[in-house]
mmCIF file of C-alpha atoms in Angstrom:
data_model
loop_
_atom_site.group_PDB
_atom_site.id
_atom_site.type_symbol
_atom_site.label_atom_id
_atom_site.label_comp_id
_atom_site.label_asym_id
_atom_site.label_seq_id
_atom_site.Cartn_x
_atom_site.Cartn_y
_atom_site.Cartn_z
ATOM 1 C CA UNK A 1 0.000 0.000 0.000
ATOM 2 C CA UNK A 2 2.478 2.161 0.778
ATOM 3 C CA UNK A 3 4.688 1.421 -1.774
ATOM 4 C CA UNK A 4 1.551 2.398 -4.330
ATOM 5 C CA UNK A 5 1.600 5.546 -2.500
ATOM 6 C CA UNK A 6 5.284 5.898 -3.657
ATOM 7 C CA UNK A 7 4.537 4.750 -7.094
ATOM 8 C CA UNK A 8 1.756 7.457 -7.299
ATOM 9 C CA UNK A 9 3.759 10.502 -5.893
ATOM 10 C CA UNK A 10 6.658 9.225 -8.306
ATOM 11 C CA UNK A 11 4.234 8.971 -11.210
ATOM 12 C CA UNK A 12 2.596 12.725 -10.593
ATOM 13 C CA UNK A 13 5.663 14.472 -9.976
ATOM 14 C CA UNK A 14 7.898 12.422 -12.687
ATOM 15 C CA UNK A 15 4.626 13.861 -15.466
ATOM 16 C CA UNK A 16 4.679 17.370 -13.944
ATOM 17 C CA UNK A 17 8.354 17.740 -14.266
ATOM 18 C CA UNK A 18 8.626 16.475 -17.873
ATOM 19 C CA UNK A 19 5.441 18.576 -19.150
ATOM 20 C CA UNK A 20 7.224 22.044 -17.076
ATOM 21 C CA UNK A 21 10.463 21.428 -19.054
ATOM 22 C CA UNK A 22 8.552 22.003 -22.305
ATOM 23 C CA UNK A 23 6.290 24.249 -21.142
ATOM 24 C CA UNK A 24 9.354 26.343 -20.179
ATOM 25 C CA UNK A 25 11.079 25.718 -23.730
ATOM 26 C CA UNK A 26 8.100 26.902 -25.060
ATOM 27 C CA UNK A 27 7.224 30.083 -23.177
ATOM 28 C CA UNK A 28 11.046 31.461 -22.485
ATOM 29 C CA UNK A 29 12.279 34.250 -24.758
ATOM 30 C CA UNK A 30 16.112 33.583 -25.478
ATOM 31 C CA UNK A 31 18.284 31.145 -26.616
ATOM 32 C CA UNK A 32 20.174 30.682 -23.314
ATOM 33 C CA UNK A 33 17.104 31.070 -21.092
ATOM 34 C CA UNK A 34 15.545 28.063 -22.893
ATOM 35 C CA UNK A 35 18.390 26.100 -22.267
ATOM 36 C CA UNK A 36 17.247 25.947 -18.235
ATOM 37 C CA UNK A 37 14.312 24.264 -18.499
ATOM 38 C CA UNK A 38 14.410 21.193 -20.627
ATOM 39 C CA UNK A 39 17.984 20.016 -19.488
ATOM 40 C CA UNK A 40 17.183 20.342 -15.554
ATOM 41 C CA UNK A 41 13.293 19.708 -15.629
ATOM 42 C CA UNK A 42 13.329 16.849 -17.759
ATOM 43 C CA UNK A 43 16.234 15.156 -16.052
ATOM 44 C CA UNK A 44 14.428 14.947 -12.643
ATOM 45 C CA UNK A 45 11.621 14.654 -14.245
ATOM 46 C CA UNK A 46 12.367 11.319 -16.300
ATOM 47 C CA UNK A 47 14.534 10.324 -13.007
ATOM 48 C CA UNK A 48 10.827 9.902 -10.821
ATOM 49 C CA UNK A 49 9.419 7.558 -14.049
ATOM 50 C CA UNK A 50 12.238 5.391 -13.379
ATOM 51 C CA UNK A 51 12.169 5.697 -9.796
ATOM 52 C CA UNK A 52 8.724 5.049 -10.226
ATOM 53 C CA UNK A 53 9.461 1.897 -12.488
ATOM 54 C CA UNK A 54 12.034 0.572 -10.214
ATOM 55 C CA UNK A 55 9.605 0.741 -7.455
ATOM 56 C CA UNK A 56 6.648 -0.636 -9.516
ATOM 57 C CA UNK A 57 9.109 -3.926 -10.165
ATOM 58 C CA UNK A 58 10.243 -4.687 -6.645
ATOM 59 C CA UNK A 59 6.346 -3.915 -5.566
ATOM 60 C CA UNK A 60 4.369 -6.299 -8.091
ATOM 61 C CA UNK A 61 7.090 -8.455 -9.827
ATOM 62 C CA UNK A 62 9.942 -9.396 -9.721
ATOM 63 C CA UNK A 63 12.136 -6.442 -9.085
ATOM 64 C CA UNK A 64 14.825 -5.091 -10.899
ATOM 65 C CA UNK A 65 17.506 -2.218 -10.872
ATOM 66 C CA UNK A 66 18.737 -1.540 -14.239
ATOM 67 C CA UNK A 67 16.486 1.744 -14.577
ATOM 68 C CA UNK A 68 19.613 2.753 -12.268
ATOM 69 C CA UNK A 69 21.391 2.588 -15.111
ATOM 70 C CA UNK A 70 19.756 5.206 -17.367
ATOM 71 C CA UNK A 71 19.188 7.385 -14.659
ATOM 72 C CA UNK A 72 22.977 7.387 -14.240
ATOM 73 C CA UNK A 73 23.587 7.926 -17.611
ATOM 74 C CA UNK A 74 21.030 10.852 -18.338
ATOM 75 C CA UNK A 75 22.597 12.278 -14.700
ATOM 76 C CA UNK A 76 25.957 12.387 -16.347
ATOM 77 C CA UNK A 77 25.110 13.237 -19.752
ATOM 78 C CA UNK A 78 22.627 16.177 -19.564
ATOM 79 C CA UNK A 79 25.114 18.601 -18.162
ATOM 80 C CA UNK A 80 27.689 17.767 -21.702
ATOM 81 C CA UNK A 81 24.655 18.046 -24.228
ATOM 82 C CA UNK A 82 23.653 22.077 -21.923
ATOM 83 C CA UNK A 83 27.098 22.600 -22.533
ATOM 84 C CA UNK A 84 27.332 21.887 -26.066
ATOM 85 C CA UNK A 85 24.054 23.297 -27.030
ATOM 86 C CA UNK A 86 25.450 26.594 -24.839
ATOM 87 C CA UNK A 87 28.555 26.361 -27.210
ATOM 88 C CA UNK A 88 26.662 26.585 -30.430
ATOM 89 C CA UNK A 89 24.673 29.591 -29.505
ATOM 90 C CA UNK A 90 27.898 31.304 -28.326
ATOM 91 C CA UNK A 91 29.278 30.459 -31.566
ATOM 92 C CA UNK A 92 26.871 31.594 -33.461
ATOM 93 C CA UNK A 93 26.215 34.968 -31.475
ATOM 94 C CA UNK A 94 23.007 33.455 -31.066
ATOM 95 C CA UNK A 95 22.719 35.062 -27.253
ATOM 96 C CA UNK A 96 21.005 38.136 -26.580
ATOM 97 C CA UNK A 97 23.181 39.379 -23.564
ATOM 98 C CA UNK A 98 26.633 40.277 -24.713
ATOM 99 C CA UNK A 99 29.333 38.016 -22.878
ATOM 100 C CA UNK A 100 31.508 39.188 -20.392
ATOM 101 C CA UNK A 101 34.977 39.694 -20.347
ATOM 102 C CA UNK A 102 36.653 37.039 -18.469
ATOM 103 C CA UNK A 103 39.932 38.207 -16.448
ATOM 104 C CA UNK A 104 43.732 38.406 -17.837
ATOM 105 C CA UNK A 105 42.111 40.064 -20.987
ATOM 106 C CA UNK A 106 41.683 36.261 -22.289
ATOM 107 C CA UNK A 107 39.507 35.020 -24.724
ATOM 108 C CA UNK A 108 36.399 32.760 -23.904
ATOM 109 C CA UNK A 109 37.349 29.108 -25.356
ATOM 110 C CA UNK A 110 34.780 28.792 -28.075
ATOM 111 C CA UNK A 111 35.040 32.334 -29.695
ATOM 112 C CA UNK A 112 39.041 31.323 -29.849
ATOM 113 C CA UNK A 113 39.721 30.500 -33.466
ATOM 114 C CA UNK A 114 41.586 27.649 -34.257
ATOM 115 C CA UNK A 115 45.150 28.455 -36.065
ATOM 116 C CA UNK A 116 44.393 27.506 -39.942
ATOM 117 C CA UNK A 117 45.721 23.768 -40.538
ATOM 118 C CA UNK A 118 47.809 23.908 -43.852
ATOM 119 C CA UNK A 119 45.498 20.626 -45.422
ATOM 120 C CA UNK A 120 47.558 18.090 -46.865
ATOM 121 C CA UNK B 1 -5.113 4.636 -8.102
ATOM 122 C CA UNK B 2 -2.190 3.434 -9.341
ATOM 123 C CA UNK B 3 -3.840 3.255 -13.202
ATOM 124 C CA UNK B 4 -4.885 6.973 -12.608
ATOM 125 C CA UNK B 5 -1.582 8.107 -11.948
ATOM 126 C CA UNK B 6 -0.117 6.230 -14.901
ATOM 127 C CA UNK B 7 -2.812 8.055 -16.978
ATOM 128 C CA UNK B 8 -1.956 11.240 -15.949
ATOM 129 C CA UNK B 9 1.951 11.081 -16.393
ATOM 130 C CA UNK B 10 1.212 9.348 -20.053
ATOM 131 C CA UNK B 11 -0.849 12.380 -21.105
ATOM 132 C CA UNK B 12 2.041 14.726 -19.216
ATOM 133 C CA UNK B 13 4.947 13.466 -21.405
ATOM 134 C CA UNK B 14 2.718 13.374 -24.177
ATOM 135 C CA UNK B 15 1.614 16.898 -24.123
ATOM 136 C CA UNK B 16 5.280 17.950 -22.913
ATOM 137 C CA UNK B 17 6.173 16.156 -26.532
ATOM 138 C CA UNK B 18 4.091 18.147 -28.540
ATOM 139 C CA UNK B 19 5.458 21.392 -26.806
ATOM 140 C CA UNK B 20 9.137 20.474 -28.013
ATOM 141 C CA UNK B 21 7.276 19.331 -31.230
ATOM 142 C CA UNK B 22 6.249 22.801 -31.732
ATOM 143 C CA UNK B 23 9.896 24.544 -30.449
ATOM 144 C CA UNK B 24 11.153 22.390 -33.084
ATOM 145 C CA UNK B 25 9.535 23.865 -35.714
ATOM 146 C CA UNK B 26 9.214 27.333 -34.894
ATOM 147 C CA UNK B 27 12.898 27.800 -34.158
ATOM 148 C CA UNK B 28 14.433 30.301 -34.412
ATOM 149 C CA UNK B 29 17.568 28.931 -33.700
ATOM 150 C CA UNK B 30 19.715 26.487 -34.624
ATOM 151 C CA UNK B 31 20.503 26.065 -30.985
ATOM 152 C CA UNK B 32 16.758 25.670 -29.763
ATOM 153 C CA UNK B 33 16.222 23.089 -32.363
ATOM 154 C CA UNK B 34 18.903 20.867 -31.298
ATOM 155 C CA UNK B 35 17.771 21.204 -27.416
ATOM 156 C CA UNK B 36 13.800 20.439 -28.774
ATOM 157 C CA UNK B 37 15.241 17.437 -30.200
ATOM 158 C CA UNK B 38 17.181 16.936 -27.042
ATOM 159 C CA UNK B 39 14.207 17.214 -24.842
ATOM 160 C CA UNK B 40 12.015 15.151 -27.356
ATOM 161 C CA UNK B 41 14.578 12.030 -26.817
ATOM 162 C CA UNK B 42 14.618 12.758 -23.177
ATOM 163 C CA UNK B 43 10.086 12.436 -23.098
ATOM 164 C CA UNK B 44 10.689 9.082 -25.709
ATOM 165 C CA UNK B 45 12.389 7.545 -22.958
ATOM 166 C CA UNK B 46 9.822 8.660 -20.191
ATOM 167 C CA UNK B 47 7.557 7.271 -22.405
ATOM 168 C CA UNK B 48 8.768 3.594 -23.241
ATOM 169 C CA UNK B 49 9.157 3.802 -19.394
ATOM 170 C CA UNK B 50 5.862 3.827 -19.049
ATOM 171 C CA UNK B 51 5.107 1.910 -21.598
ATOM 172 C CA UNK B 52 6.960 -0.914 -19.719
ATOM 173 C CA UNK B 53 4.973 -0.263 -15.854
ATOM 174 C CA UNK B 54 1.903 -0.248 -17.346
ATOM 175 C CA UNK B 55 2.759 -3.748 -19.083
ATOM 176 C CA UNK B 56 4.601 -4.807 -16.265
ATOM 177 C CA UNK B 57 7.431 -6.318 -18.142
ATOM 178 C CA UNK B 58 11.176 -5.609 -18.447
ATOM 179 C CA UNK B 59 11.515 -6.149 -22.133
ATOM 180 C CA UNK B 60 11.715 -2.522 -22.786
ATOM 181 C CA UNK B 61 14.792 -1.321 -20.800
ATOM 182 C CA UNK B 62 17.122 -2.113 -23.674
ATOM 183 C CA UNK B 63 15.203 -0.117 -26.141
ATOM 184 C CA UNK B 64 15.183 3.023 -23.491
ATOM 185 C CA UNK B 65 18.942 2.616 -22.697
ATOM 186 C CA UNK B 66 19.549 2.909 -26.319
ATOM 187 C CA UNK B 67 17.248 5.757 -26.701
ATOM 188 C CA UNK B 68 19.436 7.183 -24.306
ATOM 189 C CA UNK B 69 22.562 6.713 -25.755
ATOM 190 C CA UNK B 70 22.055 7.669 -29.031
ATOM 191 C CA UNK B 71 19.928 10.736 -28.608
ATOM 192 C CA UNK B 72 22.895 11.722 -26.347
ATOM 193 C CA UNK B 73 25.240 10.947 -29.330
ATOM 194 C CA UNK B 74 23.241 12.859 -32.083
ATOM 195 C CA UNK B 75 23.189 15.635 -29.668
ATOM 196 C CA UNK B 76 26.688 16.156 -29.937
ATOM 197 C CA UNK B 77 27.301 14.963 -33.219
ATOM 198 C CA UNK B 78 24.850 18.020 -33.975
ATOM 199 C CA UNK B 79 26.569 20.371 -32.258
ATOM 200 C CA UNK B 80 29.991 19.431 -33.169
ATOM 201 C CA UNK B 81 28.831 19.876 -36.861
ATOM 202 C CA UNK B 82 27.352 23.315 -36.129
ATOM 203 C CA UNK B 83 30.222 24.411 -34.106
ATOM 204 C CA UNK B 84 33.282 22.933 -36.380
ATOM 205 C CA UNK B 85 31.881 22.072 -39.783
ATOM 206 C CA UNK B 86 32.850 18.612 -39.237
ATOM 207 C CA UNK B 87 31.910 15.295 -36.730
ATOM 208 C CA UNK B 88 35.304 13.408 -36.844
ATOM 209 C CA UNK B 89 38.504 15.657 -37.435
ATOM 210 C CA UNK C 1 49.534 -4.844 -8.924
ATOM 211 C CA UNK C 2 49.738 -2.186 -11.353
ATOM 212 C CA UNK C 3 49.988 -4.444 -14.485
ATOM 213 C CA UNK C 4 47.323 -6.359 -13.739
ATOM 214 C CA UNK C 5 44.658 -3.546 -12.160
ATOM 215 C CA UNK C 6 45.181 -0.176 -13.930
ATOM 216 C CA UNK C 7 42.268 1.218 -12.818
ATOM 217 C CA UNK C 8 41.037 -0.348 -10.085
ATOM 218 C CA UNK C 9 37.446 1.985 -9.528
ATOM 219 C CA UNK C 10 36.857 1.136 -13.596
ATOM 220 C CA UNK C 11 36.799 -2.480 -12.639
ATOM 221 C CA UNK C 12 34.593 -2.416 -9.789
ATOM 222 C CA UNK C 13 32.330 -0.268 -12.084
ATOM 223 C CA UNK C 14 32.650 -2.708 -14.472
ATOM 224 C CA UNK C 15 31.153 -5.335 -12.430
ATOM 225 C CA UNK C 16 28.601 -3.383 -11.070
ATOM 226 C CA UNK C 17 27.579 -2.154 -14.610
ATOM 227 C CA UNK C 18 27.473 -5.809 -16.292
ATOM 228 C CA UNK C 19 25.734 -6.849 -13.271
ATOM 229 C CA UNK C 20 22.904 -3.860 -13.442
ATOM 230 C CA UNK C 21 23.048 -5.039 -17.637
ATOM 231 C CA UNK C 22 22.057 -8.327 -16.980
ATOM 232 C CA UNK C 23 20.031 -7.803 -14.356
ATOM 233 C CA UNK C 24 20.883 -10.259 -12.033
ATOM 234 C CA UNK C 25 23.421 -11.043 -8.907
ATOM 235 C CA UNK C 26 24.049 -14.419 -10.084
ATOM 236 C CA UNK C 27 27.737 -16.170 -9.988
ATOM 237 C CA UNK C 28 27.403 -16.839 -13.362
ATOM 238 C CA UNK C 29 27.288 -12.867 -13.814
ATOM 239 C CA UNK C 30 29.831 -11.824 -11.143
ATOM 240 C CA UNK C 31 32.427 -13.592 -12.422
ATOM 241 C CA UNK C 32 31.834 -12.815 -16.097
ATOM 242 C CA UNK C 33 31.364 -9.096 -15.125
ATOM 243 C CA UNK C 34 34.965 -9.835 -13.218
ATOM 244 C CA UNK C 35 36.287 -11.114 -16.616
ATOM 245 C CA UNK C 36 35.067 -7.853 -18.620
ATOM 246 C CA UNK C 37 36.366 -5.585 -15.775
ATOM 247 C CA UNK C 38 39.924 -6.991 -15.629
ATOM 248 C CA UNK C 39 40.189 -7.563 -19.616
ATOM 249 C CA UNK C 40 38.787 -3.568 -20.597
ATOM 250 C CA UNK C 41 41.145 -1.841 -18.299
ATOM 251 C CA UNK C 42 43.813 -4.222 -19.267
ATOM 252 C CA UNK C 43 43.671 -3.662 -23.041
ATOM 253 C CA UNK C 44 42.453 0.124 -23.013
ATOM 254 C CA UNK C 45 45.146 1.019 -20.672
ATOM 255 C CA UNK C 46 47.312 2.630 -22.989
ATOM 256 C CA UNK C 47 44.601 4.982 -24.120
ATOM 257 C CA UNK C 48 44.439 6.829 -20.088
ATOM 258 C CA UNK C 49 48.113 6.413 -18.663
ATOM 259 C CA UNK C 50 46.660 9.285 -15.849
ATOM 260 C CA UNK C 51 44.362 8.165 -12.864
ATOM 261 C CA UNK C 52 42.468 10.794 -11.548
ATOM 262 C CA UNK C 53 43.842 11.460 -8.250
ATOM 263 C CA UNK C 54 41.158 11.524 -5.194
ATOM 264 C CA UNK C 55 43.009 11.844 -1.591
ATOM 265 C CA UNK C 56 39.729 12.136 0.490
ATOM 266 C CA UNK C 57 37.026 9.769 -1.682
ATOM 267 C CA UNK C 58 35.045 9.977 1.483
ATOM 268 C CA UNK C 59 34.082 13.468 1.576
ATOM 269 C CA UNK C 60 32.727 12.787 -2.391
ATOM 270 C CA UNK C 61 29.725 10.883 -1.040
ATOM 271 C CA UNK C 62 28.940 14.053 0.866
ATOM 272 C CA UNK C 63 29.373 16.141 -1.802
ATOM 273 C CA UNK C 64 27.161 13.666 -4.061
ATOM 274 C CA UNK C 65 24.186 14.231 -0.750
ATOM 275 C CA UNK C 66 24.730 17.687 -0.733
ATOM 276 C CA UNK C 67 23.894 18.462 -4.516
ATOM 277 C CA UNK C 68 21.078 15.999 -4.728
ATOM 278 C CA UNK C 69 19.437 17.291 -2.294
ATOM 279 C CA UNK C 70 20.491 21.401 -3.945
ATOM 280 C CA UNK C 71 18.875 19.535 -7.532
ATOM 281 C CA UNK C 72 15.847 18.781 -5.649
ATOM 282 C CA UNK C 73 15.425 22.021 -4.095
ATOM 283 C CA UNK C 74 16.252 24.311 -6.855
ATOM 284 C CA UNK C 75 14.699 22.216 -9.464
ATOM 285 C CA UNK C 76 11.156 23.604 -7.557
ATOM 286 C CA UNK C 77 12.386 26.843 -7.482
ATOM 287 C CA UNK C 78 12.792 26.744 -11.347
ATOM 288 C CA UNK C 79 9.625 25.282 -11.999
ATOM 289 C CA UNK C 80 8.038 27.932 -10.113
ATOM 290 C CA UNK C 81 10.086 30.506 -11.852
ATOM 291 C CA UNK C 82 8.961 28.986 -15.542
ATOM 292 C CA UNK C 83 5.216 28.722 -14.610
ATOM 293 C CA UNK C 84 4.150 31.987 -12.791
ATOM 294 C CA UNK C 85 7.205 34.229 -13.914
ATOM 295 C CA UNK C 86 6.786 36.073 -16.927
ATOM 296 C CA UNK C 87 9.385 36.490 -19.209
ATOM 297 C CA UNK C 88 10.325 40.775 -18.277
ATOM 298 C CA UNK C 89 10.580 40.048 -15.181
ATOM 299 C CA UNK C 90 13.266 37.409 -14.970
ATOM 300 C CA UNK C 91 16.950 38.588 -14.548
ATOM 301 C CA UNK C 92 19.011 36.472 -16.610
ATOM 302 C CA UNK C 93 22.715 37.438 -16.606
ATOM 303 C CA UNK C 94 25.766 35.961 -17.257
ATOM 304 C CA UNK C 95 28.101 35.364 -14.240
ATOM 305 C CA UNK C 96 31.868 35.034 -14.856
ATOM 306 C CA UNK C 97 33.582 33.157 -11.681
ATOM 307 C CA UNK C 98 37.330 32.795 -11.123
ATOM 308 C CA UNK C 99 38.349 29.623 -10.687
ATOM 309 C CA UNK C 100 41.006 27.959 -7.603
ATOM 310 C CA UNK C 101 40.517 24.637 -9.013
ATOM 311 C CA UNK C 102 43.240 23.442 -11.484
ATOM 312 C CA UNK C 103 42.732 20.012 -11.928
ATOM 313 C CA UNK C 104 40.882 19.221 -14.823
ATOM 314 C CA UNK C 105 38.176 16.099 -13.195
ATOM 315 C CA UNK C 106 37.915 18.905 -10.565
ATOM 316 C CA UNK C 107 36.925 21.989 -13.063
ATOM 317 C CA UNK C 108 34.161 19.126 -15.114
ATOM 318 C CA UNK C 109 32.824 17.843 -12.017
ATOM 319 C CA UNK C 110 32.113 21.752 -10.902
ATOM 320 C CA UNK C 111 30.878 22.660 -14.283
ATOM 321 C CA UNK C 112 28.715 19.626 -14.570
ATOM 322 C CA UNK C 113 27.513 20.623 -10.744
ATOM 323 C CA UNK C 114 26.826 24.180 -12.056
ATOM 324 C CA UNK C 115 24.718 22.650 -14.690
ATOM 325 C CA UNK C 116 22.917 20.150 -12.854
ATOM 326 C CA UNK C 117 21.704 22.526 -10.318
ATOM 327 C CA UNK C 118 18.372 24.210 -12.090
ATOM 328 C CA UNK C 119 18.817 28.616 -12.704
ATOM 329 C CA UNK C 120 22.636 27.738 -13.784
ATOM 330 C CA UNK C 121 24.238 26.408 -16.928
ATOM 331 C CA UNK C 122 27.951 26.601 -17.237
ATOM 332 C CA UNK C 123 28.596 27.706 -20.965
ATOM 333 C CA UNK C 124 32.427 27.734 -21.536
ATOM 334 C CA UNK C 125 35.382 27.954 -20.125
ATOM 335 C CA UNK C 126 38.143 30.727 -20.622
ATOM 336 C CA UNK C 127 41.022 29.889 -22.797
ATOM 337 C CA UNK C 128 43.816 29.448 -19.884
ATOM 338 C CA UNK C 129 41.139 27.581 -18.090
ATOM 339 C CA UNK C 130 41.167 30.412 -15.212
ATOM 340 C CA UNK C 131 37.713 31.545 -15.526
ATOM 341 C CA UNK C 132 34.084 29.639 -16.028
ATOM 342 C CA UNK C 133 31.298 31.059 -17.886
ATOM 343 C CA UNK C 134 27.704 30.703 -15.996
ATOM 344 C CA UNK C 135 24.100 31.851 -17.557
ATOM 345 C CA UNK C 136 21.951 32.190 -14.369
ATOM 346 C CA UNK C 137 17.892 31.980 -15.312
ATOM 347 C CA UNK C 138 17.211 34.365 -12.861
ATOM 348 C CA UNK C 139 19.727 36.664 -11.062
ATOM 349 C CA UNK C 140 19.045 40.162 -9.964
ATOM 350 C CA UNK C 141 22.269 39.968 -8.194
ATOM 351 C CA UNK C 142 25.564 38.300 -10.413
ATOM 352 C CA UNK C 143 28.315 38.520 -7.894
ATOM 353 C CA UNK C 144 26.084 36.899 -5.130
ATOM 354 C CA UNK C 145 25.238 33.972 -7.492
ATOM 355 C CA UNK C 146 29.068 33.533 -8.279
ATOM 356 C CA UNK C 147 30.234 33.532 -4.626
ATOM 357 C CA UNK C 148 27.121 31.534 -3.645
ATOM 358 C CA UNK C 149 28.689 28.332 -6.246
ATOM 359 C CA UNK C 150 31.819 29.423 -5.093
ATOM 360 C CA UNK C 151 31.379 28.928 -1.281
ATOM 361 C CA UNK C 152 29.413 25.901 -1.707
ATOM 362 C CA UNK C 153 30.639 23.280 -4.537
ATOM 363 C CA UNK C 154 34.280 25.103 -5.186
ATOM 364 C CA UNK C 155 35.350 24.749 -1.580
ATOM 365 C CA UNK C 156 34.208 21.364 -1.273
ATOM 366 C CA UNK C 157 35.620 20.026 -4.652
ATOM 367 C CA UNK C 158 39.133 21.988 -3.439
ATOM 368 C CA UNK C 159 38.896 19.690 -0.146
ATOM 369 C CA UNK C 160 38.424 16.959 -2.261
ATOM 370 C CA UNK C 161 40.482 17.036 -4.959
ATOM 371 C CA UNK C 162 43.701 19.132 -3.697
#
């Protein structure tokens, strides 16, 4: 019983999470503000399904904990694909704030052009 | 109760899909529409997730793990392209 | 020792990995996952002659605690900031913030930290690796947002990792 009460709570929050994410890539204005939502929201929010799956098996079957390992993997992948997605819109000049200047009058590492390779 | 709940987070992910569905057309970056793909990847997986408690079978971890992966890996291949004109250097 | 174990975390990940794969705790299993785990390291070795080096692995768990339970927190906080926010109001700003940290796991595990927490993304990194670039969602104040990450992940990734 309780553990229904887990699967439930797991289930509500995992379907609110995952439908703010888009709502949020939806509604926000710039490039880099859109970014927040999906990446965070949807992370979490995919995390309760699979909490709620992992639950669901030990509850009425036989149990099992490989959902661990796509939770794991989504954990430690979202933050690479933010970054790279925060990459392209930096290269492309795609962000509406202007970027600051970091210290030691140095260059941010994506706006750093590559020396031309001589191709052979 | 439990039913409900499933009912509810199905229609959730599903209407969170069509959200990125529609950031993926409109745009207006090249940026956004790699995240809306992102994101749409990210809801598959929710999905076949609860595909598989509702049927109350295991079969359908493999096809979510590899969901997983390679969204993750056309993400980046995606960007890379964008960013250098090339995927392998 | 060395030979035969290069990386002894990557084989007890290994294990645990094939294990979670197969979905079951059986000998059978364990000592095939025990196979895979000393073979990989073994023959990839020569890709990653550097380990990582972790002098207090203990206080990592800690560290693991204290930003699930920031992921939880915030990730409400965002939610509430994407649903009844609208879009003039919010603050977004880009936050530069120096960093003590030089080794490299130390500056990804921040930046990945950064980005796992909900209102920050980590963008890029400066080109002599002193400096990180943040986009906050929502900060009316940049400098308190930096020293805020600062104070609590930089400090405890310097205990860490140096």
């Amino acid at each position: 019983m309780i553990l229904d009460l887990i699967i439930v709570a797991a289930l509500l929050i995992g379907g609110f999470f995952t439908l703010v994410g888009s709502i949020g890539l939806l509604k926000l204005d710039s490039p880099m503000k859109r970014l927040h939502a999906p990446t965070k929201a949807a992370t979490l929010g995919v995390g309760s399904l699979l909490m709620a799956s992992i639950v669901n098996a030990w509850a009425h079957h036989d149990g099992s904990l490989n959902e661990v390992l796509i939770m794991a993997f989504l954990f430690i992948t979202a933050p690479i694909t933010a970054n790279f997605i925060a990459k392209v819109n930096i290269h492309r000049r795609d962000t509406r704030d202007p970027l600051p200047q970091p210290p030691n009058d140095d260059i941010w590492a994506t706006l750093d052009t590559p020396p031309d390779r001589s191709d052979g | 109760m439990i039913d409900l709940a499933l009912n509810f987070a199905f229609v959730a992910v599903g209407l969170a899909q069509v959200l990125a569905l529609v950031r993926l057309v409109r745009g207006p970056h090249v940026g956004d529409r790699i995240l809306a793909l992102d994101t749409m990847v990210i809801n598959a997986i929710g999905l076949i997730v609860l595909v598989g408690v509702k049927w109350g079978t295991q079969m359908y971890f493999e096809s979510a793990m590899i969901f997983a992966m390679l969204g993750f890996v056309s993400t980046v291949a995606l960007a890379r392209f964008v960013l250098r004109g090339d995927i392998i250097e | 020792m060395s030979r035969l174990l290069p990386h002894p975390l990557l084989t007890l990940l290994l294990v645990l990995v094939w294990c979670l794969l197969i979905n079951s705790l059986s000998l059978g299993t364990v000592v095939f996952g025990a196979l895979l785990g000393l073979l990989i390291p073994a023959a990839t070795a020569a890709y990653w002659p550097d380990r990582p080096r972790i002098p207090r692995p203990l206080r990592l768990v800690s560290y693991i605690l204290v930003v699930l339970w920031d992921i939880l927190v915030a990730n409400v906080q965002v939610a509430m900031i994407v649903l009844f926010k609208p879009n003039a109001d919010m603050k977004s700003n880009w936050v530069t913030i120096p960093l003590d940290l030089k080794s490299p796991e130390a500056i990804s595990i921040l930046a990945g930290t950064i980005t796992l927490t909900p209102g920050t993304v980590s963008a890029d990194l400066s080109d002599d690796g002193v400096a990180l670039l943040v986009h906050a969602l929502d900060a009316p104040d940049p400098e308190a947002t930096g020293n805020q990450i600062k104070d609590r992940y930089e400090r405890r990734l310097k205990e860490i990792f140096e």
